[in-house]
């Protein structure tokens, strides 16, 4: 696999909400460290402070969140990452104060990535989007989905794709990991060009209503080890947790793997309680229902019988 340099300019606010500072974060094919052209000490300090204070705050969760962010990773079971992400130091520290579920199911245990992504965003185990097919007239969905729901409610949607170089494309990434490319019902396809964007356009201080982040095939763990995923998340997830949108208390972040049950997962929100949490039926369908509840959206028919994760996670 050929990897290309990615430069992400992420504007971080200060950890205490006083003065703000511009911090650029640079990642390439071999590293996920802050750029030497900025104050690495400042950015690392800000990110560490945000990480240690991300979850388990006193008080009640907001009845409605302003932002939900979903970061997708690939192809792991809990046994592969360790209980509570024990083999991934950055995620493990977050999991010590945030919520995760030891038992989490994907959409279809017999299918690969695409079916899981479509199920996570529409609740449908769609027979047309199977076997990791590329978007085409025979490989698409017209089902209602979280992207369309947010759009219809007046909210903003973005699919941030690492490696993307133009709207509604994946370039060096994989289309099967970007579900928005497959939706053609309603105004879905017409919105694709303005909503599927490169990761470098992510502004952690001004998050959209709903964002799905797709790392490249190395940084999502598809082609690279856990250490690479953990390092990448320490920069990109760390920047989100240090940003103004999360620090406002109105943002929830889900780190989800696509398949290979029990699927690793992490729910990060200011009032999220430490895991492990145990709820029968936790999984992709329950996550979609929870996105909808957090954003004040109607519950789609395919996930109405799935459990809400709000009470159990504290988010």
CSV table of C-alpha atoms in Angstrom, one decimal:
chain,number,residue,atom,x,y,z
A,1,UNK,CA,0.0,0.0,0.0
A,2,UNK,CA,1.3,3.4,-0.9
A,3,UNK,CA,0.8,6.1,1.8
A,4,UNK,CA,0.9,9.8,1.2
A,5,UNK,CA,1.8,12.6,3.7
A,6,UNK,CA,-1.1,14.2,5.4
A,7,UNK,CA,-0.9,17.6,7.1
A,8,UNK,CA,-3.6,18.4,9.5
A,9,UNK,CA,-3.9,22.0,10.8
A,10,UNK,CA,-5.9,21.7,13.9
A,11,UNK,CA,-6.6,24.8,16.0
A,12,UNK,CA,-6.5,24.0,19.7
A,13,UNK,CA,-7.9,26.2,22.4
A,14,UNK,CA,-6.2,26.2,25.8
A,15,UNK,CA,-7.0,23.5,28.3
A,16,UNK,CA,-8.4,25.9,30.8
A,17,UNK,CA,-10.5,28.0,28.4
A,18,UNK,CA,-8.5,31.2,29.0
A,19,UNK,CA,-6.2,32.2,26.2
A,20,UNK,CA,-6.1,30.2,22.9
A,21,UNK,CA,-3.2,29.1,20.8
A,22,UNK,CA,-2.8,27.9,17.2
A,23,UNK,CA,-1.2,24.5,17.2
A,24,UNK,CA,-0.5,22.6,13.9
A,25,UNK,CA,-0.4,18.9,14.0
A,26,UNK,CA,1.5,17.0,11.4
A,27,UNK,CA,1.3,13.3,10.6
A,28,UNK,CA,2.9,11.3,7.8
A,29,UNK,CA,3.4,7.7,6.9
A,30,UNK,CA,5.7,6.9,9.8
A,31,UNK,CA,4.8,9.2,12.7
A,32,UNK,CA,1.9,10.9,14.5
A,33,UNK,CA,3.7,13.5,16.5
A,34,UNK,CA,3.2,17.3,16.7
A,35,UNK,CA,5.2,19.2,14.1
A,36,UNK,CA,8.6,20.5,15.1
A,37,UNK,CA,7.5,23.8,13.6
A,38,UNK,CA,5.2,24.4,16.6
A,39,UNK,CA,5.6,24.2,20.3
A,40,UNK,CA,5.4,20.4,20.8
A,41,UNK,CA,5.5,20.9,24.6
A,42,UNK,CA,2.5,23.2,24.5
A,43,UNK,CA,0.5,20.9,22.3
A,44,UNK,CA,1.4,17.8,24.3
A,45,UNK,CA,0.6,19.5,27.6
A,46,UNK,CA,-2.8,20.7,26.2
A,47,UNK,CA,-3.7,17.2,24.9
A,48,UNK,CA,-2.6,15.4,28.0
A,49,UNK,CA,-4.7,17.7,30.2
A,50,UNK,CA,-7.7,17.2,27.9
A,51,UNK,CA,-7.2,13.4,28.0
A,52,UNK,CA,-7.0,13.2,31.8
A,53,UNK,CA,-10.2,15.3,32.2
A,54,UNK,CA,-12.3,14.0,29.2
A,55,UNK,CA,-14.9,11.9,31.1
A,56,UNK,CA,-16.5,11.1,34.5
A,57,UNK,CA,-17.4,14.7,35.4
A,58,UNK,CA,-20.1,15.2,38.0
A,59,UNK,CA,-23.6,16.3,36.9
A,60,UNK,CA,-26.0,15.3,34.2
A,61,UNK,CA,-25.4,14.8,30.5
A,62,UNK,CA,-27.0,17.4,28.3
A,63,UNK,CA,-30.5,16.4,27.1
A,64,UNK,CA,-29.2,17.2,23.6
A,65,UNK,CA,-25.7,17.3,22.3
A,66,UNK,CA,-24.5,19.8,19.7
A,67,UNK,CA,-21.9,17.5,18.2
A,68,UNK,CA,-21.4,13.7,17.8
A,69,UNK,CA,-18.1,12.5,16.3
A,70,UNK,CA,-17.5,8.9,15.3
A,71,UNK,CA,-13.9,7.8,14.6
A,72,UNK,CA,-13.7,4.4,12.8
A,73,UNK,CA,-11.0,1.8,13.2
A,74,UNK,CA,-10.6,-1.6,11.7
A,75,UNK,CA,-10.6,-5.3,12.3
A,76,UNK,CA,-10.0,-6.0,16.0
A,77,UNK,CA,-11.5,-8.0,18.8
A,78,UNK,CA,-11.1,-7.1,22.4
A,79,UNK,CA,-8.6,-10.0,22.6
A,80,UNK,CA,-6.4,-8.2,20.0
A,81,UNK,CA,-6.3,-4.8,21.9
A,82,UNK,CA,-6.5,-6.1,25.5
A,83,UNK,CA,-9.3,-5.6,28.0
A,84,UNK,CA,-10.0,-1.9,28.2
A,85,UNK,CA,-7.4,-1.3,25.4
A,86,UNK,CA,-4.7,-2.6,27.7
A,87,UNK,CA,-2.2,-2.9,24.8
A,88,UNK,CA,-2.9,0.7,23.6
A,89,UNK,CA,-1.6,3.2,26.2
A,90,UNK,CA,-3.4,6.3,24.9
A,91,UNK,CA,-6.8,4.6,24.6
A,92,UNK,CA,-6.3,2.6,27.8
A,93,UNK,CA,-5.9,5.8,29.8
A,94,UNK,CA,-9.1,7.2,28.3
A,95,UNK,CA,-10.9,3.9,28.9
A,96,UNK,CA,-10.0,4.1,32.6
A,97,UNK,CA,-12.4,7.1,33.0
A,98,UNK,CA,-14.7,6.7,29.9
A,99,UNK,CA,-17.3,4.1,28.9
A,100,UNK,CA,-16.8,0.9,27.0
A,101,UNK,CA,-18.7,-2.3,26.5
A,102,UNK,CA,-17.0,-5.7,26.7
A,103,UNK,CA,-19.8,-7.3,24.5
A,104,UNK,CA,-20.5,-5.3,21.3
A,105,UNK,CA,-21.9,-6.8,18.1
A,106,UNK,CA,-21.6,-5.6,14.5
A,107,UNK,CA,-24.4,-5.6,11.9
A,108,UNK,CA,-23.7,-8.9,10.2
A,109,UNK,CA,-21.0,-11.3,11.6
A,110,UNK,CA,-20.7,-13.0,8.1
A,111,UNK,CA,-19.9,-9.8,6.3
A,112,UNK,CA,-16.9,-7.4,6.1
A,113,UNK,CA,-16.5,-3.7,6.4
A,114,UNK,CA,-19.1,-2.1,4.2
A,115,UNK,CA,-22.0,-4.0,5.7
A,116,UNK,CA,-21.0,-2.8,9.1
A,117,UNK,CA,-20.6,0.8,8.1
A,118,UNK,CA,-24.0,0.9,6.4
A,119,UNK,CA,-25.6,-0.8,9.4
A,120,UNK,CA,-24.0,1.6,11.8
A,121,UNK,CA,-25.3,4.6,9.9
A,122,UNK,CA,-28.8,3.3,8.7
A,123,UNK,CA,-29.5,0.3,10.9
A,124,UNK,CA,-30.1,-1.8,7.8
A,125,UNK,CA,-28.3,-5.0,6.9
A,126,UNK,CA,-28.6,-4.1,3.2
A,127,UNK,CA,-28.3,-6.9,0.7
A,128,UNK,CA,-27.2,-4.4,-2.0
A,129,UNK,CA,-24.1,-3.3,-0.1
A,130,UNK,CA,-22.3,-6.6,0.6
A,131,UNK,CA,-18.9,-8.0,-0.1
A,132,UNK,CA,-17.2,-4.6,0.1
A,133,UNK,CA,-18.5,-3.6,-3.3
A,134,UNK,CA,-17.6,-0.2,-4.7
A,135,UNK,CA,-20.4,2.4,-5.1
A,136,UNK,CA,-22.3,1.7,-8.3
A,137,UNK,CA,-25.9,1.4,-9.5
A,138,UNK,CA,-26.0,-2.1,-8.1
A,139,UNK,CA,-24.1,-1.3,-4.9
A,140,UNK,CA,-25.9,1.6,-3.1
A,141,UNK,CA,-28.5,2.3,-0.5
A,142,UNK,CA,-31.6,4.5,-0.6
A,143,UNK,CA,-32.5,3.8,3.1
A,144,UNK,CA,-32.8,6.7,5.5
A,145,UNK,CA,-29.6,7.3,7.5
A,146,UNK,CA,-28.0,9.4,10.1
A,147,UNK,CA,-26.5,11.8,7.5
A,148,UNK,CA,-29.8,12.5,6.0
A,149,UNK,CA,-31.5,12.9,9.4
A,150,UNK,CA,-29.0,15.5,10.5
A,151,UNK,CA,-29.3,17.3,7.2
A,152,UNK,CA,-33.1,17.3,7.5
A,153,UNK,CA,-32.9,18.7,11.0
A,154,UNK,CA,-30.9,21.7,9.8
A,155,UNK,CA,-27.6,20.3,11.2
A,156,UNK,CA,-24.3,20.0,9.5
A,157,UNK,CA,-22.7,16.7,8.3
A,158,UNK,CA,-19.1,15.9,7.4
A,159,UNK,CA,-17.3,12.7,6.6
A,160,UNK,CA,-13.6,13.5,7.1
A,161,UNK,CA,-11.5,11.1,5.0
A,162,UNK,CA,-7.7,10.9,5.5
A,163,UNK,CA,-6.1,10.9,2.1
A,164,UNK,CA,-9.1,12.5,0.3
A,165,UNK,CA,-8.1,15.1,-2.2
A,166,UNK,CA,-11.5,16.2,-3.5
A,167,UNK,CA,-15.2,16.2,-2.5
A,168,UNK,CA,-17.1,13.0,-2.6
A,169,UNK,CA,-14.1,10.8,-3.1
A,170,UNK,CA,-11.6,8.7,-1.2
A,171,UNK,CA,-8.5,9.0,-3.3
A,172,UNK,CA,-5.9,6.9,-1.5
A,173,UNK,CA,-8.4,5.6,1.1
A,174,UNK,CA,-11.0,2.9,0.7
A,175,UNK,CA,-14.6,3.6,-0.4
A,176,UNK,CA,-15.9,0.7,1.7
A,177,UNK,CA,-14.9,2.7,4.8
A,178,UNK,CA,-16.9,5.8,3.8
A,179,UNK,CA,-20.6,5.0,4.0
A,180,UNK,CA,-21.7,8.4,2.8
A,181,UNK,CA,-20.5,7.5,-0.7
A,182,UNK,CA,-23.1,4.8,-0.9
A,183,UNK,CA,-26.3,6.7,0.0
A,184,UNK,CA,-28.5,7.8,-3.0
A,185,UNK,CA,-31.9,8.3,-1.5
A,186,UNK,CA,-33.5,11.7,-1.0
A,187,UNK,CA,-30.8,14.4,-1.2
A,188,UNK,CA,-28.0,12.1,-0.1
A,189,UNK,CA,-25.9,12.0,-3.3
A,190,UNK,CA,-26.4,15.7,-4.0
A,191,UNK,CA,-24.9,16.5,-0.6
A,192,UNK,CA,-21.9,14.2,-1.0
A,193,UNK,CA,-19.5,16.7,-2.6
A,194,UNK,CA,-19.9,19.3,0.2
A,195,UNK,CA,-19.9,16.7,3.0
A,196,UNK,CA,-17.2,14.2,2.2
A,197,UNK,CA,-14.0,16.2,2.8
A,198,UNK,CA,-10.3,15.7,3.5
A,199,UNK,CA,-9.3,15.3,7.2
A,200,UNK,CA,-7.2,18.4,7.0
A,201,UNK,CA,-10.5,20.5,6.9
A,202,UNK,CA,-11.5,19.3,10.4
A,203,UNK,CA,-11.6,22.3,12.8
A,204,UNK,CA,-11.7,21.0,16.4
A,205,UNK,CA,-13.1,24.3,17.6
A,206,UNK,CA,-16.1,24.3,15.2
A,207,UNK,CA,-17.2,20.7,14.8
A,208,UNK,CA,-20.2,19.8,12.6
A,209,UNK,CA,-23.3,18.4,14.1
A,210,UNK,CA,-22.4,14.9,13.0
A,211,UNK,CA,-18.9,13.8,11.9
A,212,UNK,CA,-17.5,10.5,10.8
A,213,UNK,CA,-13.7,10.3,10.7
A,214,UNK,CA,-12.1,7.7,8.5
A,215,UNK,CA,-8.3,7.3,9.0
A,216,UNK,CA,-6.2,5.8,6.2
A,217,UNK,CA,-5.7,2.1,5.9
A,218,UNK,CA,-2.6,2.2,8.1
A,219,UNK,CA,-3.9,4.6,10.8
A,220,UNK,CA,-7.2,2.7,11.1
A,221,UNK,CA,-5.3,-0.6,11.9
A,222,UNK,CA,-6.3,-2.3,8.7
A,223,UNK,CA,-2.7,-2.6,7.5
A,224,UNK,CA,-0.7,-1.6,10.6
A,225,UNK,CA,-0.4,-2.5,14.3
A,226,UNK,CA,-2.2,-1.2,17.4
A,227,UNK,CA,0.7,1.0,18.2
A,228,UNK,CA,0.2,3.0,15.0
A,229,UNK,CA,-3.5,3.4,15.7
A,230,UNK,CA,-2.9,4.5,19.3
A,231,UNK,CA,-0.3,7.0,18.2
A,232,UNK,CA,-2.6,8.5,15.5
A,233,UNK,CA,-5.5,8.7,17.9
A,234,UNK,CA,-3.3,10.5,20.5
A,235,UNK,CA,-2.8,13.3,18.0
A,236,UNK,CA,-6.2,13.5,16.3
A,237,UNK,CA,-8.6,12.4,19.0
A,238,UNK,CA,-6.4,14.3,21.5
A,239,UNK,CA,-6.9,17.5,19.5
A,240,UNK,CA,-10.7,17.0,19.4
A,241,UNK,CA,-10.7,16.6,23.2
A,242,UNK,CA,-8.6,19.7,23.6
A,243,UNK,CA,-10.8,21.7,21.2
A,244,UNK,CA,-13.4,24.3,22.1
A,245,UNK,CA,-16.3,22.1,20.9
A,246,UNK,CA,-15.5,19.3,23.3
A,247,UNK,CA,-14.6,21.6,26.2
A,248,UNK,CA,-18.0,23.3,25.9
A,249,UNK,CA,-19.5,20.1,27.3
A,250,UNK,CA,-21.8,19.5,24.3
A,251,UNK,CA,-19.8,16.9,22.3
A,252,UNK,CA,-19.7,13.1,22.4
A,253,UNK,CA,-17.0,11.1,20.7
A,254,UNK,CA,-17.3,7.4,19.7
A,255,UNK,CA,-14.3,5.4,18.8
A,256,UNK,CA,-15.6,2.2,17.1
A,257,UNK,CA,-14.1,-0.7,15.3
A,258,UNK,CA,-16.0,-2.1,12.3
A,259,UNK,CA,-16.1,-5.8,12.9
A,260,UNK,CA,-14.8,-9.0,14.5
A,261,UNK,CA,-16.9,-9.4,17.6
A,262,UNK,CA,-16.7,-8.6,20.4
A,263,UNK,CA,-15.9,-5.3,18.8
A,264,UNK,CA,-13.8,-2.8,20.7
A,265,UNK,CA,-15.5,0.5,21.4
A,266,UNK,CA,-15.1,3.6,23.5
A,267,UNK,CA,-17.7,6.3,24.3
A,268,UNK,CA,-16.1,9.6,25.4
A,269,UNK,CA,-18.3,12.4,26.8
A,270,UNK,CA,-17.8,14.7,29.8
A,271,UNK,CA,-20.3,12.8,32.0
A,272,UNK,CA,-19.5,9.3,30.6
A,273,UNK,CA,-18.8,6.9,33.4
A,274,UNK,CA,-15.8,4.5,33.5
A,275,UNK,CA,-16.2,1.1,31.8
A,276,UNK,CA,-16.7,-1.7,31.5
A,277,UNK,CA,-20.5,-1.1,31.0
A,278,UNK,CA,-22.7,-4.1,30.4
A,279,UNK,CA,-26.0,-3.9,28.4
A,280,UNK,CA,-27.6,-6.7,26.4
A,281,UNK,CA,-27.7,-5.7,22.8
A,282,UNK,CA,-24.9,-3.2,22.8
A,283,UNK,CA,-23.5,-2.8,19.3
A,284,UNK,CA,-23.7,-0.9,16.1
A,285,UNK,CA,-27.6,-0.7,16.1
A,286,UNK,CA,-27.5,0.6,19.7
A,287,UNK,CA,-24.8,3.1,18.7
A,288,UNK,CA,-27.0,4.5,15.9
A,289,UNK,CA,-30.0,4.8,18.2
A,290,UNK,CA,-27.7,6.6,20.7
A,291,UNK,CA,-26.4,9.1,18.1
A,292,UNK,CA,-30.0,9.9,17.2
A,293,UNK,CA,-31.0,10.4,20.9
A,294,UNK,CA,-28.0,12.6,21.6
A,295,UNK,CA,-28.8,14.8,18.6
A,296,UNK,CA,-32.5,14.9,19.3
A,297,UNK,CA,-33.4,13.1,16.1
A,298,UNK,CA,-36.3,10.6,15.5
A,299,UNK,CA,-35.3,7.0,16.0
A,300,UNK,CA,-35.1,5.1,12.6
A,301,UNK,CA,-37.4,2.1,12.4
A,302,UNK,CA,-34.6,-0.5,12.1
A,303,UNK,CA,-33.1,0.4,15.4
A,304,UNK,CA,-36.2,1.2,17.5
A,305,UNK,CA,-35.7,-2.1,19.4
A,306,UNK,CA,-32.0,-1.6,20.0
A,307,UNK,CA,-31.1,-0.4,23.5
A,308,UNK,CA,-30.1,3.2,24.2
A,309,UNK,CA,-26.6,3.5,25.6
A,310,UNK,CA,-27.2,6.9,27.2
A,311,UNK,CA,-28.2,5.7,30.7
A,312,UNK,CA,-25.6,2.9,30.9
A,313,UNK,CA,-22.7,5.0,29.6
A,314,UNK,CA,-23.7,8.2,31.4
A,315,UNK,CA,-23.4,10.1,28.1
